[in-house]
């Protein structure tokens, strides 16, 4: 009996040696995909583009020796019936196996976004080796492929730059799973960051793209960078921002570095069917520039600047909410979700035609912005001249 | 004689149940959405009650396993007959797990390795423990693996706390209602109670009087872990996305990203999980073979292992696809558990009580 046991142990050891090696792939056998781009071509076909790293071109340090600089990445693209259908065709152009574990971004071109992206999202979650930590962007006025091919500044790849850009902008992460979670939430419409390729081939963050999921996740409009800031503030997706506004009494502009932004959405029940939304925005900021005649170190002037700030912010936020209600008609602020959370019984009736209710909603905005630090100077330099 | 200490019993229970947390979250989220953590909590209470029944029954017959005391209670034939559904349950469960785990593992980690090689490896490990040391070895193994698994779970909760959004848990209760919450809790409640292995292993305890206390501690640890895991999954994905992800706890681990540096912890979690699954498989094999030996009154129960192993392996290989696994799952919840986990133990308990009353 012990002999049989020993024999089994020996057999086991041999088997254990064989399990792992089947998947052996050295890094030099892999083509690292850093970005995926989805577009709709002019004749209505789905076009998939990949940004693939070329390690020998991306290697830092050695280039200083001069000579021709090798391209650090390659952009492949082809059309397919769906996203995965394109992969064999793309693989055919490469001698190394495509590897998606390090994909940083997913880009969606404007034409495809207008057509609706609900059919394109499944693969990013279903595939067992899917990379969930990719971030998503919409490409305004252009194709995802162009962004992937664009020259980058600091890093060898535009994909990595775009990945880090969101944090630089103070945005909370927009990973693919965050977006899917938003898209599946009944009282909320997804809002995705958008980029644009400007004239001298430069990638610029331009704001947000709004979607309407009732129509198959179709693009319903764009917000510019400032509007996006307010929208992200209301949804709690941004941590800091720089705001500049005009102070009438001081006849000049003040710039403010805002941080620790917060928000609270309260639903007030007016009667059986009517509700009112109350948005309270909070945050603190430091004065970074002051071109007014006022001196923020003085109590009175400080109050004027702060009041003006609160006033102008409230107006801007109100304008934005009205614009979204009237023009886009999609509840990107998640007011519906707030109703759902605070008055679940009302949501059962209101939820059915929330898209019709949202444009008519009565929304009031309050803000509670505070100055923490007024900077290193007292009154503006200009007032001493 | 094989012996089991009190803390070993605790960790056997924890290992057995924690290892299947990830398959039990999504079915609950599908129906009770953001309230599924309440469902899991209710399930924990029901599970504790079911465990109480089984352990209490075992404690009435100290140092006797199911096959031994059922024969003593119900006579030679009926007593044997009653063990058969258990044997069916344990053997098929081993096959189900032996196939289910590699099926889960293969696409995400080692998609080119043939399935049967992974299964053979697991099979080897699953034989080794019970064959070499029996329940003592399994107990010792769980005493090491259980705390590690709990530790890994806790770490996974802590490091993803930054991504969690408690708003996803609202509104509490209003959307679901008690009816749905309780309905959903039945299935996890059965898994919390475990596949009635306690009917056998309590008999090996050094101090059987402590069995009840220890098994309740085990269930307690498990329920806390399962409820927290459900809460975290909900707070990360929101109830709507969590309902779409089949192995939501596993995908939850994949979303961990600290400073763009600590990532891909799923590999680490799987590595630990294999221990848990091995412990589970060994336990089922031990219980099944030991009871088979008792049933046929074979002196050396270890011999049974050599007969049962090919059977389990062939059953596992023959499972054609995942839909069968789903059907088997349904069979457990609708037939096997109510019969083996509630019906028969209740019957045996009644007979025990009546017989003792009559004896006085």
XYZ file of C-alpha atoms in Angstrom:
745
model
C 0.000 0.000 0.000
C 2.772 2.502 0.845
C 4.414 1.631 -2.451
C 1.223 2.556 -4.266
C 1.156 5.836 -2.389
C 4.705 6.640 -3.361
C 3.974 5.815 -6.953
C 1.014 8.189 -6.861
C 3.163 10.943 -5.425
C 5.699 10.489 -8.185
C 2.959 10.573 -10.813
C 1.545 13.694 -9.246
C 4.873 15.440 -9.410
C 5.195 14.679 -13.088
C 1.734 16.008 -13.792
C 2.316 19.148 -11.762
C 5.252 19.920 -13.991
C 3.113 19.802 -17.074
C 0.201 22.057 -16.134
C 1.747 25.489 -16.309
C 3.864 25.278 -19.401
C 1.042 25.085 -21.874
C 0.511 28.781 -21.610
C 4.153 29.722 -21.580
C 4.602 32.951 -23.493
C 7.682 35.048 -22.976
C 7.206 38.820 -23.183
C 9.096 38.808 -26.471
C 6.391 36.592 -27.930
C 3.640 39.068 -27.119
C 2.358 42.189 -28.794
C 1.193 44.494 -26.020
C -1.997 46.293 -26.939
C -2.225 49.654 -25.199
C -5.368 51.079 -26.680
C -8.429 49.907 -28.515
C -10.368 52.239 -30.778
C -13.848 51.688 -32.134
C -15.167 53.645 -35.113
C -17.913 53.543 -37.647
C -16.603 53.962 -41.171
C -18.351 56.155 -43.706
C -20.058 53.142 -45.249
C -21.435 52.065 -41.896
C -18.990 49.315 -40.932
C -17.491 48.813 -37.502
C -13.786 49.562 -37.555
C -11.519 48.336 -34.789
C -8.087 49.880 -34.280
C -5.364 48.808 -31.913
C -2.347 50.656 -30.662
C 0.426 48.117 -30.275
C 3.679 48.875 -28.492
C 6.969 48.303 -30.283
C 9.316 47.708 -27.363
C 12.518 48.333 -29.296
C 11.230 51.735 -30.354
C 9.937 52.682 -26.946
C 13.085 51.877 -24.989
C 14.307 55.021 -23.283
C 17.870 56.129 -22.738
C 19.518 54.531 -25.696
C 18.115 56.967 -28.237
C 20.393 59.730 -27.051
C 23.159 58.259 -29.095
C 21.584 59.754 -32.185
C 20.586 58.039 -35.350
C 17.042 57.569 -36.585
C 14.412 57.293 -33.896
C 12.313 54.214 -34.273
C 8.566 54.438 -34.081
C 7.437 53.401 -30.591
C 4.042 52.083 -31.576
C 1.990 50.798 -34.431
C -1.665 51.305 -35.179
C -3.535 48.486 -36.853
C -7.100 48.637 -37.954
C -9.655 46.551 -39.719
C -13.395 46.159 -39.937
C -15.467 43.442 -38.320
C -18.988 42.275 -37.630
C -18.361 42.923 -33.955
C -15.336 43.820 -31.871
C -13.951 40.326 -31.448
C -14.513 39.450 -35.087
C -11.751 41.873 -36.001
C -9.118 40.312 -33.758
C -8.092 37.397 -35.996
C -7.711 39.816 -38.876
C -5.569 42.091 -36.745
C -3.576 39.133 -35.459
C -2.826 38.208 -39.053
C -0.841 41.432 -39.345
C 1.354 40.617 -36.371
C 3.988 37.990 -35.740
C 3.443 38.123 -31.983
C 0.346 37.211 -30.026
C -1.840 40.132 -29.071
C -1.942 40.658 -25.308
C -4.614 42.860 -23.772
C -3.606 42.714 -20.114
C -1.953 46.134 -20.308
C -4.561 47.960 -22.317
C -4.896 51.463 -20.900
C -7.685 53.064 -22.898
C -10.687 52.389 -25.056
C -11.663 55.112 -27.516
C -14.943 55.505 -29.314
C -15.286 57.719 -32.362
C -18.088 60.246 -32.602
C -19.858 58.603 -35.534
C -20.104 55.278 -33.720
C -21.228 57.042 -30.538
C -24.016 58.741 -32.487
C -25.007 55.371 -33.844
C -25.146 53.822 -30.357
C -22.541 51.763 -28.492
C -24.688 49.295 -26.568
C -23.706 46.486 -28.924
C -19.995 47.059 -28.495
C -19.559 46.851 -24.733
C -20.128 43.181 -23.932
C -16.698 41.981 -25.007
C -14.921 44.260 -22.543
C -16.497 42.431 -19.630
C -17.238 38.950 -20.906
C -13.831 37.883 -22.128
C -12.163 35.949 -19.284
C -8.908 37.801 -19.781
C -10.581 41.190 -20.139
C -8.723 44.137 -18.703
C -11.209 46.039 -16.562
C -8.861 48.835 -15.691
C -9.003 50.488 -19.086
C -10.377 54.000 -19.220
C -12.880 55.183 -21.765
C -12.952 58.303 -23.940
C -15.204 59.560 -26.688
C -13.478 61.186 -29.649
C -15.241 64.365 -30.694
C -15.180 65.343 -34.354
C -12.993 62.510 -35.354
C -12.047 58.893 -35.308
C -10.568 56.873 -32.501
C -7.940 55.654 -34.928
C -6.568 59.174 -35.397
C -6.115 59.636 -31.668
C -4.321 56.317 -31.399
C -2.006 57.333 -34.245
C -1.358 60.803 -32.853
C 2.079 61.745 -31.668
C 2.445 61.771 -27.885
C 4.494 64.240 -25.866
C 5.948 62.729 -22.710
C 5.372 59.068 -22.971
C 6.020 56.851 -25.923
C 2.291 56.131 -26.327
C -0.746 58.375 -26.523
C -2.736 55.641 -24.757
C -0.680 55.927 -21.574
C -0.902 59.699 -21.677
C -4.663 59.641 -21.993
C -4.849 57.141 -19.148
C -3.021 59.495 -16.810
C -4.711 62.637 -18.076
C -7.936 62.015 -16.148
C -6.125 62.090 -12.828
C -4.238 65.214 -13.874
C -7.546 66.902 -14.630
C -8.820 66.057 -11.167
C -11.349 63.568 -12.483
C -12.117 60.447 -10.546
C -11.369 57.303 -12.481
C -13.646 56.372 -15.349
C -12.767 52.737 -15.737
C -14.788 50.630 -18.099
C -16.576 48.968 -15.174
C -17.540 52.345 -13.683
C -19.160 53.262 -16.957
C -21.001 49.972 -17.271
C -22.241 50.398 -13.718
C -23.563 53.867 -14.614
C -25.077 52.621 -17.845
C -27.027 49.894 -16.042
C -28.287 52.171 -13.296
C -31.918 53.066 -14.062
C -31.942 56.656 -12.802
C -28.718 57.846 -14.349
C -27.460 58.529 -17.854
C -23.782 57.919 -18.590
C -21.424 60.820 -19.172
C -18.008 60.061 -20.583
C -14.947 62.243 -20.968
C -14.256 63.348 -24.530
C -11.066 64.233 -26.342
C -10.448 65.980 -29.606
C -7.587 66.127 -32.050
C -6.781 69.778 -32.669
C -5.081 71.168 -35.702
C -1.395 70.688 -35.006
C -2.083 67.068 -34.151
C -2.515 67.582 -30.464
C -4.861 65.564 -28.235
C -6.962 67.861 -26.056
C -9.514 67.049 -23.387
C -12.588 68.954 -24.456
C -15.296 68.013 -21.988
C -17.874 65.293 -21.783
C -20.075 63.315 -24.085
C -23.615 62.630 -22.892
C -25.421 59.432 -23.689
C -28.979 58.298 -23.781
C -29.344 54.643 -22.919
C -33.017 54.406 -23.769
C -31.972 54.652 -27.390
C -29.170 52.123 -27.290
C -26.520 54.273 -25.630
C -26.566 56.948 -28.268
C -24.595 60.143 -28.072
C -26.982 62.947 -27.221
C -24.649 65.896 -26.919
C -21.393 67.327 -25.667
C -20.520 69.592 -22.782
C -17.453 71.790 -22.951
C -14.714 71.557 -20.340
C -16.236 74.095 -17.957
C -19.730 72.652 -18.173
C -18.257 69.211 -17.661
C -16.621 70.429 -14.498
C -19.981 71.538 -13.101
C -21.650 68.323 -14.232
C -18.898 66.214 -12.692
C -19.178 68.219 -9.533
C -22.870 67.440 -9.257
C -22.237 63.758 -9.876
C -19.285 63.673 -7.511
C -16.758 62.639 -10.118
C -14.231 65.406 -9.744
C -11.910 66.364 -6.922
C -10.320 69.636 -7.982
C -10.589 72.376 -10.547
C -9.496 75.954 -11.218
C -12.226 78.533 -11.541
C -11.937 82.109 -12.794
C -14.717 84.637 -12.468
C -15.335 88.358 -12.713
C -15.953 90.364 -9.546
C -18.075 93.400 -10.441
C -17.386 95.414 -7.322
C -13.686 94.970 -7.674
C -13.687 95.432 -11.433
C -11.420 92.512 -12.141
C -11.057 88.780 -12.225
C -10.245 86.322 -9.471
C -8.913 82.814 -9.988
C -9.469 80.115 -7.487
C -7.892 76.734 -7.058
C -10.708 74.537 -5.802
C -10.230 71.316 -3.929
C -12.190 68.936 -1.715
C -15.281 69.325 -3.856
C -18.406 67.710 -2.532
C -22.084 67.614 -3.277
C -25.350 66.544 -1.780
C -28.560 66.018 -3.669
C -31.768 66.232 -1.659
C -35.114 65.284 -3.028
C -38.028 67.231 -1.586
C -41.472 65.866 -1.876
C -43.954 68.606 -2.740
C -47.115 66.531 -3.020
C -48.051 63.061 -4.226
C -46.525 63.261 -7.668
C -44.367 66.370 -7.608
C -40.818 66.534 -6.408
C -38.184 69.182 -6.153
C -34.459 68.581 -6.365
C -32.137 70.510 -4.132
C -28.468 70.456 -5.065
C -25.943 71.582 -2.500
C -22.405 72.008 -3.778
C -19.516 72.433 -1.412
C -15.831 72.986 -1.774
C -12.884 74.970 -0.590
C -10.368 76.936 -2.568
C -7.293 79.089 -2.466
C -7.032 82.351 -4.343
C -4.388 81.966 -7.008
C -4.809 85.251 -8.872
C -6.523 88.477 -7.992
C -6.824 91.336 -10.464
C -9.502 93.266 -8.609
C -9.164 96.366 -6.454
C -10.108 94.326 -3.438
C -7.877 92.987 -0.713
C -8.909 89.501 0.336
C -7.047 89.806 3.634
C -9.638 92.367 4.707
C -12.812 90.959 6.100
C -15.158 93.091 4.010
C -13.437 92.552 0.674
C -13.063 88.875 1.422
C -16.804 88.647 1.911
C -17.456 90.431 -1.397
C -15.221 88.088 -3.317
C -16.712 85.025 -1.668
C -20.304 86.163 -2.205
C -19.604 86.924 -5.840
C -18.035 83.514 -6.224
C -21.024 81.746 -4.757
C -23.361 83.816 -6.863
C -21.620 83.232 -10.143
C -21.124 79.549 -9.457
C -24.762 79.059 -8.621
C -25.824 80.829 -11.795
C -23.464 78.797 -13.951
C -24.628 75.533 -12.435
C -28.258 76.527 -12.871
C -27.591 77.437 -16.490
C -25.946 74.105 -17.094
C -28.784 72.141 -15.532
C -31.299 74.065 -17.637
C -29.260 73.462 -20.757
C -29.099 69.736 -20.109
C -32.811 69.631 -19.288
C -33.836 71.561 -22.392
C -31.305 70.472 -24.993
C -30.003 67.018 -24.155
C -32.932 65.787 -22.071
C -30.833 63.094 -20.447
C -30.420 62.840 -16.702
C -26.640 62.784 -16.461
C -26.796 64.172 -12.921
C -28.427 61.069 -11.562
C -31.366 62.967 -10.068
C -33.496 59.946 -10.876
C -31.172 57.767 -8.822
C -31.470 60.226 -5.939
C -35.248 59.969 -6.125
C -34.897 56.203 -6.212
C -32.695 56.240 -3.139
C -34.655 58.760 -1.117
C -38.247 58.050 -2.169
C -38.232 54.474 -3.459
C -42.009 54.225 -3.455
C -42.372 57.317 -5.642
C -39.692 56.082 -7.973
C -41.832 53.081 -8.807
C -44.275 55.339 -10.619
C -41.899 58.138 -11.615
C -39.225 55.811 -12.901
C -41.218 54.599 -15.879
C -41.209 57.901 -17.715
C -38.278 59.548 -16.041
C -36.956 60.787 -19.384
C -40.116 62.854 -19.776
C -40.106 64.020 -16.174
C -36.479 65.070 -16.085
C -36.750 68.124 -18.409
C -39.605 69.484 -16.309
C -37.912 68.984 -12.942
C -37.696 71.869 -10.552
C -34.048 72.077 -9.477
C -32.664 74.527 -6.993
C -28.954 75.013 -6.491
C -27.127 76.201 -3.417
C -23.424 76.342 -2.987
C -21.209 76.549 -0.040
C -17.792 77.508 -1.328
C -15.172 78.747 1.073
C -11.795 80.363 0.765
C -9.140 78.625 2.715
C -6.129 80.706 1.787
C -5.944 84.041 0.057
C -2.472 83.665 -1.345
C 0.873 85.226 -0.538
C -0.049 88.833 -1.394
C -2.753 91.043 0.082
C -4.266 93.420 -2.463
C -3.506 93.040 -6.130
C -0.157 94.218 -7.430
C -2.006 96.392 -9.922
C -3.615 98.501 -7.164
C -0.198 99.685 -6.031
C 0.885 100.908 -9.430
C -8.022 6.551 15.794
C -8.462 9.837 13.953
C -9.089 12.878 16.150
C -10.311 16.357 15.520
C -9.836 19.350 17.813
C -12.356 22.111 18.373
C -10.519 24.795 16.448
C -10.020 22.359 13.587
C -13.786 21.969 13.354
C -14.173 25.754 13.231
C -11.724 26.066 10.370
C -13.115 23.112 8.463
C -16.478 24.878 8.421
C -14.940 28.201 7.436
C -12.820 26.725 4.639
C -15.689 24.688 3.298
C -18.043 27.652 2.938
C -15.722 30.577 2.269
C -14.376 28.717 -0.747
C -17.741 28.984 -2.466
C -18.492 32.611 -1.651
C -17.885 33.803 -5.174
C -20.527 31.601 -6.751
C -23.146 32.576 -4.188
C -23.198 36.342 -4.474
C -24.544 36.866 -7.981
C -27.640 34.627 -7.713
C -28.667 36.671 -4.676
C -27.971 40.012 -6.352
C -30.046 38.996 -9.361
C -33.231 39.123 -7.325
C -32.714 41.124 -4.167
C -30.382 43.699 -5.810
C -28.933 46.193 -3.315
C -30.537 44.277 -0.452
C -28.785 41.019 -1.229
C -26.481 41.510 1.745
C -29.584 41.259 3.930
C -30.481 38.062 2.095
C -27.040 36.667 2.845
C -27.423 37.659 6.485
C -30.809 35.950 6.702
C -29.256 32.969 4.929
C -26.579 32.894 7.607
C -29.227 32.671 10.333
C -31.107 29.896 8.550
C -27.796 28.155 7.903
C -26.912 28.364 11.580
C -30.266 26.816 12.499
C -29.744 23.959 10.032
C -26.233 23.419 11.343
C -27.614 23.374 14.853
C -29.989 20.554 13.897
C -27.261 18.442 12.316
C -24.703 19.015 15.071
C -27.263 18.455 17.792
C -28.207 15.154 16.207
C -24.564 14.099 16.028
C -24.003 15.079 19.640
C -26.827 12.820 20.744
C -24.732 9.960 19.379
C -21.187 10.723 20.477
C -18.360 9.077 18.561
C -20.793 7.648 16.002
C -21.008 8.685 12.394
C -24.193 8.923 10.374
C -24.106 5.369 9.029
C -23.416 3.966 12.500
C -26.140 5.728 14.433
C -28.770 5.489 11.680
C -28.301 1.718 11.684
C -28.562 1.668 15.434
C -31.723 3.715 15.299
C -33.586 2.368 12.308
C -32.307 -1.131 12.002
C -30.130 -2.899 9.486
C -31.990 -2.196 6.262
C -33.737 1.092 6.719
C -30.679 2.454 8.473
C -28.581 1.602 5.459
C -31.095 2.873 2.972
C -31.145 6.271 4.569
C -27.407 6.725 4.005
C -27.704 6.209 0.249
C -28.957 9.720 -0.632
C -26.025 11.122 1.318
C -23.554 9.008 -0.576
C -25.128 10.105 -3.845
C -24.865 13.731 -2.729
C -21.242 13.491 -1.615
C -19.950 11.616 -4.636
C -21.725 13.837 -7.143
C -20.706 16.956 -5.240
C -17.073 15.887 -5.420
C -17.417 15.376 -9.160
C -19.205 18.693 -9.543
C -16.501 20.556 -7.687
C -13.698 18.648 -9.363
C -15.095 19.813 -12.694
C -16.454 23.186 -11.667
C -13.260 24.689 -10.323
C -11.020 23.815 -13.279
C -13.810 25.016 -15.561
C -13.653 28.350 -13.819
C -9.868 28.411 -13.666
C -9.048 27.356 -17.195
C -10.307 30.319 -19.267
C -8.874 32.974 -16.994
C -5.502 31.509 -16.202
C -4.366 28.488 -18.125
C -6.542 28.262 -21.193
C -4.214 25.968 -23.130
C -3.761 23.319 -20.488
C -6.126 20.417 -21.079
C -8.895 20.310 -18.527
C -8.212 16.715 -17.502
C -4.666 17.502 -16.444
C -5.850 20.182 -14.036
C -8.481 17.772 -12.799
C -5.991 14.963 -12.376
C -3.775 17.213 -10.325
C -6.637 18.240 -8.072
C -7.650 14.598 -7.850
C -4.183 13.652 -6.679
C -4.230 16.272 -3.952
C -7.726 15.319 -2.957
C -6.704 11.682 -2.497
C -3.475 12.449 -0.707
C -4.942 14.167 2.341
C -7.608 11.637 3.359
C -5.485 8.669 2.341
C -2.453 9.675 4.362
C -3.985 10.976 7.573
C -7.764 10.929 7.233
C -9.817 13.597 8.947
C -6.935 14.648 11.216
C -4.911 15.742 8.211
C -7.871 17.566 6.698
C -8.452 19.325 10.010
C -4.831 20.384 10.275
C -4.814 21.549 6.671
C -7.946 23.634 7.220
C -6.445 25.096 10.360
C -3.760 26.621 8.135
C -5.771 27.376 5.013
C -8.866 28.782 6.722
C -7.111 31.700 8.429
C -5.171 32.435 5.237
C -8.382 32.610 3.230
C -10.045 34.861 5.770
C -6.942 37.032 5.776
C -6.982 37.312 1.980
C -10.660 38.246 2.039
C -10.123 40.926 4.646
C -7.180 42.366 2.727
C -9.256 42.425 -0.452
C -11.953 44.362 1.386
C -9.554 46.883 2.842
C -7.613 47.692 -0.292
C -10.676 48.223 -2.431
C -12.459 50.353 0.160
C -11.381 53.511 -1.637
C -13.398 52.558 -4.704
C -16.499 51.695 -2.719
C -19.563 53.900 -2.981
C -22.094 53.316 -0.261
C -24.815 55.057 -2.258
C -25.089 51.851 -4.260
C -26.708 50.233 -1.213
C -29.662 52.617 -1.222
C -32.613 52.359 -0.943
C -32.474 49.696 1.749
C -35.332 47.218 1.829
C -37.925 49.336 -0.053
C -37.286 47.841 -3.510
C -37.172 44.219 -2.461
C -39.468 43.461 0.444
C -39.195 40.575 2.886
C -40.649 38.032 0.545
C -37.858 38.383 -2.007
C -35.168 38.781 0.598
C -36.102 35.496 2.266
C -36.762 33.682 -1.007
C -33.267 34.494 -2.225
C -31.696 33.509 1.085
C -32.723 29.843 0.835
C -30.009 28.818 -1.589
C -27.083 30.417 0.244
C -28.572 29.176 3.527
C -28.065 25.595 2.341
C -24.490 26.310 1.400
C -23.823 27.931 4.739
C -25.045 24.810 6.459
C -22.606 22.865 4.297
C -23.232 19.535 2.632
C -24.019 17.769 5.929
C -20.442 16.623 6.446
C -20.866 17.525 10.094
C -23.039 14.410 10.509
C -19.841 12.435 10.071
C -16.989 14.557 11.304
C -18.430 15.553 14.670
C -17.982 11.896 15.611
C -14.223 12.323 15.444
C -14.050 15.201 17.871
C -11.921 14.767 20.947
C -14.459 16.684 22.930
C -17.857 16.244 21.256
C -19.613 18.435 23.799
C -17.876 21.454 22.297
C -19.117 20.659 18.788
C -22.108 22.971 18.894
C -20.209 25.962 20.197
C -17.378 25.461 17.716
C -19.615 24.969 14.720
C -21.528 28.149 15.566
C -18.243 30.074 15.724
C -17.360 28.637 12.313
C -20.691 29.661 10.827
C -20.360 33.089 12.444
C -16.979 33.782 10.846
C -18.295 32.609 7.492
C -21.426 34.744 7.620
C -19.444 37.865 8.493
C -17.110 37.192 5.564
C -19.918 36.489 3.119
C -21.958 39.532 4.119
C -18.921 41.795 3.861
C -18.005 40.329 0.475
C -21.539 40.961 -0.760
C -21.500 44.502 0.579
C -18.192 45.229 -1.092
C -19.254 43.755 -4.422
C -22.411 45.879 -4.309
C -20.565 49.029 -3.332
C -18.031 48.601 -6.113
C -20.202 47.539 -9.029
C -23.629 48.718 -7.974
C -26.441 46.177 -7.868
C -27.144 46.332 -11.593
C -23.684 45.501 -12.825
C -23.046 43.014 -9.993
C -26.101 41.079 -11.145
C -24.524 40.665 -14.582
C -21.163 39.345 -13.427
C -21.207 35.614 -12.802
C -18.285 35.391 -10.404
C -18.682 38.829 -8.927
C -16.260 38.480 -6.037
C -13.534 37.332 -8.393
C -14.078 40.226 -10.814
C -14.185 42.474 -7.762
C -10.634 41.442 -6.982
C -9.661 42.282 -10.544
C -10.767 45.883 -10.175
C -8.260 46.487 -7.389
C -5.778 49.091 -8.499
C -3.680 50.900 -5.967
C -1.490 53.721 -7.223
C -1.425 52.095 -10.626
C 0.937 49.564 -9.079
C -0.887 46.962 -6.967
C -2.923 45.192 -9.614
C -3.910 41.761 -10.885
C -4.368 40.373 -7.411
C -6.766 37.812 -8.875
C -3.832 35.486 -9.495
C -2.960 35.632 -5.821
C -6.543 35.016 -4.773
C -6.845 32.002 -7.069
C -3.609 30.644 -5.680
C -5.090 30.741 -2.162
C -8.453 29.500 -3.389
C -6.957 26.304 -4.775
C -6.037 25.399 -1.193
C -9.626 25.881 -0.129
C -11.010 23.820 -2.969
C -8.504 21.056 -2.242
C -9.600 21.018 1.377
C -13.230 20.845 0.315
C -12.618 18.010 -2.126
C -10.612 16.032 0.413
C -13.299 16.438 3.005
C -16.071 15.246 0.686
C -13.985 12.310 -0.441
C -13.182 11.347 3.122
C -16.777 11.603 4.266
C -18.083 9.709 1.248
C -15.581 6.872 1.435
C -15.744 6.561 5.212
C -19.502 6.264 5.123
C -19.375 3.831 2.212
C -17.053 1.670 4.269
C -19.427 1.892 7.234
C -22.334 0.999 4.995
C -20.724 -2.153 3.663
C -18.917 -2.747 6.941
C -15.513 -2.696 5.331
C -12.801 -2.519 7.987
C -10.261 -0.535 5.986
C -12.101 2.471 4.589
C -8.989 3.639 2.731
C -9.507 0.838 0.233
C -12.772 2.462 -0.819
C -10.853 5.521 -2.050
C -9.279 3.502 -4.854
C -12.703 2.413 -6.028
C -14.398 5.768 -5.746
C -11.705 7.881 -7.360
C -12.178 6.591 -10.924
C -15.929 7.008 -10.506
C -15.618 10.629 -9.408
C -13.145 11.400 -12.159
C -15.284 9.836 -14.878
C -18.383 11.633 -13.626
C -16.507 14.918 -13.663
C -15.154 14.320 -17.173
C -18.585 13.381 -18.491
C -20.206 16.688 -17.535
C -20.868 18.112 -21.000
C -21.326 21.806 -20.307
C -22.164 24.464 -17.783
C -25.914 24.112 -18.168
C -25.693 20.694 -16.477
C -23.873 22.315 -13.606
C -26.719 24.805 -13.283
C -29.243 21.969 -13.358
C -27.292 20.098 -10.690
C -27.289 23.213 -8.593
C -31.046 23.318 -8.873
C -31.284 19.650 -7.875
C -29.316 20.424 -4.735
C -31.517 23.270 -3.678
C -34.821 21.625 -4.519
C -34.239 17.971 -3.625
C -30.919 16.941 -2.104
C -30.724 19.567 0.553
C -34.306 19.434 1.790
C -34.036 15.631 2.004
C -30.528 15.165 3.414
C -30.144 18.434 5.269
C -33.560 18.771 6.846
C -35.817 15.736 6.299
C -33.617 12.822 7.323
C -31.826 14.592 10.206
C -35.200 15.652 11.578
C -36.488 12.085 11.264
C -33.420 10.632 12.955
C -33.658 13.211 15.703
C -37.313 12.367 16.327
C -36.550 8.657 16.472
C -33.692 9.291 18.880
C -35.844 11.389 21.171
C -38.773 8.950 21.111
C -36.552 5.940 21.690
C -34.922 7.578 24.679
C -38.279 8.567 26.111
C -39.499 5.003 25.756
C -36.380 3.619 27.354
C -37.059 5.494 30.581
